Coordinates of C-alpha atoms in Angstrom, one line a residue:
M10 CA -18.6 4.8 6.6
D11 CA -17.3 2.3 9.1
P12 CA -17.4 3.8 12.7
V13 CA -14.2 2.9 13.6
L14 CA -12.7 4.8 10.4
E15 CA -15.0 7.8 11.4
F16 CA -12.2 8.8 14.2
L17 CA -9.5 9.2 11.6
Q18 CA -8.5 12.9 10.7
N19 CA -7.3 12.0 7.4
T20 CA -10.4 11.2 5.3
D21 CA -8.4 10.3 2.2
L22 CA -6.9 7.5 4.2
A23 CA -10.4 6.6 5.8
E24 CA -12.0 6.3 2.4
E25 CA -9.1 4.4 1.2
I26 CA -9.5 1.9 3.7
E27 CA -12.8 1.3 3.5
A28 CA -12.6 0.9 -0.4
I29 CA -9.7 -1.8 0.2
N30 CA -11.6 -3.4 2.7
A31 CA -14.8 -3.9 0.4
I32 CA -12.7 -5.0 -2.7
Y33 CA -10.7 -7.5 -0.9
E34 CA -11.5 -8.9 3.0
P35 CA -12.9 -6.9 5.8
D36 CA -9.6 -7.3 7.3
T37 CA -7.3 -6.4 4.8
L38 CA -6.2 -3.1 6.2
T39 CA -6.7 -3.1 10.0
I40 CA -5.9 0.1 12.2
T41 CA -3.5 -0.7 15.3
S42 CA -2.9 2.7 16.4
N43 CA -3.7 6.3 15.9
T44 CA -2.0 8.9 18.1
P45 CA -1.7 12.1 16.1
S46 CA -0.5 13.5 19.1
S47 CA 1.8 11.2 20.2
T48 CA 5.3 12.4 20.9
G49 CA 6.7 8.9 21.1
P50 CA 7.2 5.9 18.6
S51 CA 3.9 3.8 18.6
T52 CA 5.3 0.4 17.0
L53 CA 8.3 -1.6 17.4
D54 CA 11.2 -1.2 15.2
L55 CA 11.2 -4.7 12.9
G56 CA 14.0 -3.8 11.0
S57 CA 12.8 -1.6 8.1
G58 CA 15.1 0.4 6.7
S59 CA 13.2 3.6 7.0
S60 CA 15.3 6.4 8.5
D61 CA 12.8 8.8 9.3
S62 CA 12.8 8.9 12.9
S63 CA 9.2 10.7 13.4
P64 CA 6.5 8.6 14.5
P65 CA 3.5 7.9 11.9
S66 CA 0.2 9.1 13.4
T67 CA -1.4 6.1 12.2
T68 CA -0.2 2.5 12.0
I69 CA -2.0 0.2 9.8
K70 CA -1.5 -3.6 9.5
L71 CA -1.6 -4.9 6.1
Q72 CA -3.2 -8.7 5.6
L73 CA -2.1 -9.2 2.2
P74 CA -4.6 -11.0 0.0
E75 CA -4.0 -14.6 -1.1
H76 CA -1.1 -15.1 1.2
P77 CA -2.4 -15.7 4.5
H78 CA 0.9 -15.8 6.4
L79 CA 2.2 -12.8 5.4
S80 CA 1.4 -9.2 6.8
F81 CA 2.9 -5.8 7.1
L82 CA 2.7 -2.9 9.5
L83 CA 2.7 0.3 7.5
G84 CA 2.7 3.9 9.0
F85 CA 1.0 7.2 7.5
N86 CA 1.5 10.3 8.4
S87 CA -1.2 13.0 8.7
T88 CA -0.1 14.5 5.2
Y89 CA -0.7 11.3 3.3
P90 CA -1.3 11.0 0.4
D91 CA 1.0 14.0 0.0
T92 CA 3.8 12.1 1.6
P93 CA 4.3 8.3 1.1
P94 CA 3.6 5.6 3.7
K95 CA 6.1 3.8 5.7
I96 CA 6.9 0.1 5.7
L97 CA 7.5 -0.4 9.0
G98 CA 8.3 -4.2 8.8
T99 CA 6.4 -7.2 8.5
A100 CA 3.8 -8.5 11.4
S101 CA 3.6 -11.9 10.0
T102 CA 5.4 -14.3 7.5
A103 CA 5.3 -18.0 6.7
S104 CA 8.7 -19.1 7.6
R105 CA 11.8 -17.3 9.3
G106 CA 14.0 -15.2 7.1
E107 CA 11.4 -14.2 5.0
G108 CA 10.7 -10.8 6.3
K109 CA 13.7 -8.6 5.1
L110 CA 13.2 -10.0 1.8
A111 CA 9.6 -9.3 2.0
V112 CA 9.9 -5.8 3.3
D113 CA 12.6 -5.3 0.5
V114 CA 10.0 -6.0 -2.2
L115 CA 7.1 -3.8 -0.7
E116 CA 9.6 -0.9 -0.4
D117 CA 10.5 -1.5 -4.2
I118 CA 7.1 -1.7 -4.9
L119 CA 6.1 1.2 -2.8
S120 CA 8.6 3.5 -4.5
R121 CA 7.1 2.4 -8.1
T122 CA 3.5 3.1 -7.4
Y123 CA 3.3 6.2 -5.2
Q124 CA 2.9 9.4 -7.0
P125 CA 2.5 12.4 -4.8
G126 CA -1.0 13.6 -3.8
A127 CA -2.3 10.3 -4.7
V128 CA -3.6 7.2 -2.7
C129 CA -1.7 4.2 -3.7
L130 CA -2.8 1.2 -1.4
F131 CA -4.7 -0.4 -4.4
D132 CA -1.9 -0.2 -6.8
L133 CA 0.6 -1.6 -4.0
I134 CA -1.5 -4.3 -3.0
N135 CA -2.6 -5.5 -6.3
E136 CA 1.4 -5.6 -7.5
A137 CA 2.3 -6.8 -4.0
V138 CA 0.1 -9.9 -4.5
Q139 CA 1.6 -10.7 -7.9
A140 CA 5.1 -10.2 -6.4
F141 CA 5.0 -12.7 -3.5
T142 CA 2.9 -15.1 -5.5
E143 CA 5.9 -15.3 -8.3
L144 CA 8.6 -15.4 -5.4
S145 CA 6.6 -18.1 -3.5
I146 CA 6.7 -16.0 -0.3
G147 CA 3.7 -15.9 2.2
G148 CA 2.0 -18.9 1.6
S149 CA -1.2 -19.0 -0.8
T150 CA -4.6 -19.9 -0.4
T151 CA -4.8 -22.2 -3.5
T152 CA -2.9 -24.9 -1.6
T153 CA -5.0 -27.9 -2.5
S154 CA -4.8 -31.5 -0.9
N155 CA -4.0 -34.5 -3.2
N156 CA -7.2 -36.2 -2.3
N157 CA -9.7 -33.5 -2.8
D158 CA -10.1 -30.1 -4.5
T159 CA -11.0 -28.3 -1.4
T160 CA -8.9 -25.0 -0.5
S161 CA -6.3 -25.2 2.5
H162 CA -7.7 -24.7 6.1
T163 CA -5.7 -21.5 6.2
Q164 CA -7.9 -19.7 3.8
P165 CA -10.9 -17.5 5.3
A166 CA -14.7 -18.2 4.9
S167 CA -15.6 -15.3 2.9
E168 CA -18.1 -15.2 -0.1
E169 CA -15.3 -16.1 -2.6
T170 CA -15.7 -19.7 -1.2
T171 CA -19.4 -19.7 -2.2
T172 CA -20.8 -21.4 -5.4
E173 CA -22.3 -18.1 -6.6
N174 CA -20.0 -17.9 -9.9
D175 CA -19.9 -21.6 -11.0
N176 CA -17.9 -20.5 -14.1
Y177 CA -15.1 -18.8 -12.1
E178 CA -14.7 -21.8 -9.6
S179 CA -14.6 -24.0 -12.9
L180 CA -11.7 -22.6 -14.6
T181 CA -10.2 -22.5 -10.5
T182 CA -10.8 -25.9 -9.3
G183 CA -7.6 -27.1 -7.7
S184 CA -4.1 -25.7 -7.4
I185 CA -3.6 -24.1 -11.0
T186 CA -4.5 -21.2 -12.0
P187 CA -5.5 -20.7 -15.6
D188 CA -2.8 -18.4 -17.7
H189 CA -3.1 -16.7 -20.8
H190 CA -2.4 -19.7 -23.1
T191 CA -5.8 -21.2 -21.9
F192 CA -7.4 -18.3 -23.6
N193 CA -5.2 -18.3 -26.8
L194 CA -3.1 -15.1 -25.8
T195 CA 0.3 -14.8 -26.3
S196 CA 0.6 -13.1 -23.5
P197 CA -1.5 -11.6 -20.0
P198 CA -3.7 -8.8 -20.7
T199 CA -2.2 -5.2 -19.8
W200 CA -4.8 -3.6 -18.2
I201 CA -4.8 0.0 -17.1
L202 CA -6.9 0.9 -14.1
S203 CA -8.7 3.5 -12.8
D204 CA -8.5 5.4 -9.3
V205 CA -10.7 3.6 -6.9
I206 CA -14.3 5.4 -6.6
T207 CA -16.3 4.8 -3.3
E208 CA -19.8 5.8 -3.0
K209 CA -22.0 5.0 -0.3
K210 CA -20.2 1.7 0.3
S211 CA -20.3 0.7 -3.2
V212 CA -16.6 0.2 -4.9
F213 CA -16.2 0.9 -8.5
V214 CA -12.8 0.2 -10.4
G215 CA -12.3 1.0 -14.0
R216 CA -10.1 -1.1 -16.5
A217 CA -9.1 -0.7 -20.2
A218 CA -6.7 -2.4 -22.6
H219 CA -5.3 -2.4 -26.2
V220 CA -7.1 -4.7 -28.2
T221 CA -7.4 -5.6 -32.2
S222 CA -10.2 -7.7 -32.6
L223 CA -13.4 -8.9 -30.9
D224 CA -11.9 -12.3 -30.4
Q225 CA -9.0 -10.7 -28.3
A226 CA -11.3 -8.4 -26.2
K227 CA -13.3 -11.5 -25.2
A228 CA -10.5 -13.3 -24.0
F229 CA -9.2 -10.4 -22.4
L230 CA -12.3 -10.4 -20.1
D231 CA -12.5 -14.0 -19.8
H232 CA -8.8 -14.2 -18.6
L233 CA -10.0 -11.3 -16.1
L234 CA -12.9 -13.2 -14.7
A235 CA -10.6 -16.6 -14.5
T236 CA -7.8 -14.9 -12.6
E237 CA -9.1 -12.1 -10.6
K238 CA -11.5 -13.6 -7.7
K239 CA -12.7 -10.4 -6.3
V240 CA -13.8 -9.1 -10.2
A241 CA -15.3 -12.6 -10.6
S242 CA -17.3 -12.0 -7.3
A243 CA -18.3 -8.6 -7.9
T244 CA -22.2 -7.6 -8.3
H245 CA -21.5 -6.1 -12.0
N246 CA -18.6 -6.0 -14.5
I247 CA -20.0 -3.8 -17.2
S248 CA -17.7 -3.8 -20.4
A249 CA -17.6 -2.2 -23.7
W250 CA -15.5 -2.0 -26.9
R251 CA -14.7 -0.3 -30.1
I252 CA -12.5 -1.9 -32.3
R253 CA -11.1 -1.2 -36.0
E254 CA -10.9 -5.0 -37.1
T255 CA -8.7 -5.5 -40.1
K256 CA -8.9 -8.5 -42.1
S257 CA -7.1 -9.9 -45.1
S258 CA -9.5 -10.7 -48.3
A259 CA -9.2 -14.4 -48.9
S260 CA -10.7 -14.3 -52.3
T261 CA -12.1 -12.3 -54.9
A262 CA -15.7 -12.5 -53.9
G263 CA -17.4 -9.1 -54.2
G264 CA -14.6 -7.4 -56.3
S265 CA -11.8 -7.4 -53.7
K266 CA -8.5 -8.6 -54.8
H267 CA -6.8 -11.8 -53.2
G268 CA -4.5 -10.2 -50.4
E269 CA -6.4 -7.1 -49.8
T270 CA -7.2 -6.0 -46.4
T271 CA -10.9 -4.9 -45.1
E272 CA -11.5 -2.8 -42.3
M273 CA -14.7 -3.9 -40.2
I274 CA -16.1 -2.0 -37.4
V275 CA -16.7 -3.8 -34.3
Q276 CA -18.4 -1.8 -31.3
D277 CA -20.7 -3.6 -28.5
C278 CA -21.3 -3.5 -24.9
D279 CA -22.4 -6.0 -22.1
D280 CA -24.7 -4.9 -19.0
D281 CA -23.7 -7.6 -16.9
G282 CA -27.2 -7.1 -14.9
E283 CA -26.9 -3.2 -14.7
T284 CA -29.4 -2.2 -17.4
A285 CA -28.3 0.2 -19.5
A286 CA -24.7 0.7 -18.1
G287 CA -23.1 -0.7 -21.0
G288 CA -24.5 1.4 -23.5
R289 CA -23.8 4.5 -21.6
L290 CA -20.2 3.4 -21.3
L291 CA -20.0 2.7 -25.1
H292 CA -21.5 6.0 -25.7
L293 CA -18.7 7.6 -23.4
M294 CA -16.3 5.8 -25.5
Q295 CA -18.0 7.2 -28.9
L296 CA -18.0 10.9 -27.6
M297 CA -14.1 10.3 -26.7
D298 CA -13.4 9.0 -29.8
V299 CA -11.3 6.1 -28.6
W300 CA -10.6 2.6 -30.7
D301 CA -9.0 -0.5 -30.2
V302 CA -10.1 -0.5 -26.7
V303 CA -12.0 -2.7 -24.4
V304 CA -13.0 -1.2 -20.8
V305 CA -14.5 -2.7 -17.8
V306 CA -16.2 -1.5 -15.0
T307 CA -16.2 -3.3 -11.9
R308 CA -18.8 -2.5 -9.2
W309 CA -19.0 -4.2 -5.9
Y310 CA -22.2 -3.1 -4.1
G311 CA -22.6 -2.0 -0.7
G312 CA -26.1 -2.4 0.4
V313 CA -27.2 1.3 -0.5
L314 CA -29.1 2.1 -3.6
L315 CA -27.3 5.1 -5.5
G316 CA -30.0 5.7 -8.1
P317 CA -29.2 7.2 -11.3
D318 CA -25.6 8.7 -9.9
R319 CA -24.3 5.2 -10.7
F320 CA -24.2 5.6 -14.2
R321 CA -22.1 8.7 -13.6
I322 CA -19.6 6.6 -11.6
I323 CA -19.4 3.9 -14.0
N324 CA -18.5 6.4 -16.7
A325 CA -16.3 8.2 -14.7
A326 CA -14.1 5.1 -13.6
G327 CA -14.1 4.1 -17.3
R328 CA -13.0 7.3 -18.1
D329 CA -10.5 7.6 -15.7
A330 CA -9.1 4.1 -17.2
L331 CA -9.2 5.4 -20.5
V332 CA -7.4 8.9 -19.7
K333 CA -4.6 7.0 -17.7
G334 CA -4.3 4.4 -20.7
G335 CA -3.5 7.1 -22.7
F336 CA -6.2 5.7 -25.1
V337 CA -7.8 9.3 -25.7
K338 CA -6.8 11.7 -28.8
E339 CA -5.3 15.0 -28.0
K340 CA -6.8 17.6 -30.1
T341 CA -4.8 20.2 -32.3
S342 CA -4.7 23.7 -31.6
G343 CA -7.0 23.8 -34.6
E344 CA -9.6 21.7 -33.3
K345 CA -9.7 23.4 -29.9
G346 CA -10.1 26.6 -31.3
K347 CA -13.3 25.6 -33.4
K348 CA -16.6 27.0 -32.1
K349 CA -20.1 25.9 -33.3
G350 CA -23.1 28.3 -33.9
K351 CA -23.5 31.6 -32.7
K352 CA -23.8 32.9 -29.1

């Protein structure tokens, strides 16, 4: 763990900060104060609607990804995640008058994403990036010059500006981000996300979505890589899918009557460079008896080899996404009571 985080008494918060900074930029979350024994306020009152007068034990600056001019101050009590963080106010905005609206929007997102006992910053940031983009608040790193296709000078240097993923950058050149129509989708994919798992500086996130065909599953994966910078630049995106694809018979060939439907089983996987990981993820889906789902587990390598443990963690992230998405069938009481063989 980063030495700066080791002095935090709240290990859940420390691990969450480390994971978020690995997924986004290293300075996405920075600690501005950590005074668990303090009896006075540790930050200025920036106009937040919070009425709790007790000062937070830890104050963190959130630099919102893809919005270089928008940052917030968040307060955390020592009991987090059993108690929610507080939005203390904005640390910076793109223009005057945005602060109050930005705080209101973030507080609304927090009220919807926070659940007692569960860390919430990944979901909070994910939704906030989308919301502030739609509201055109906080500037954007996708602003480009009319004379060339380079990004604005406000974009911080990072691995995202390299050409490691030419396929991704070719889709996102200029200020226009591909939408779902580019991939022949009627609406953007609805991904269910797992909890973030951090192990020796490697970060894992699982996603699952309902699909009805192989073409749709591939379109969902292409859309994800084209619209999520951090996913596209990750070390591995391991995916697997199981689909009962229904097709209509176009002729009477093979004895089928015109207009009848046939069911075709489609199941496959993609290791994306992590040998055997895709097959293990597919095997997990078979054991869980899930259908009509595509799962992708993203891994950002942290520089420390995990050995066989990486397969366990990849499957854990995939399983969490499947369970959270409600894709796992509940066993009936009769099935739960069945036992095989004799002791």
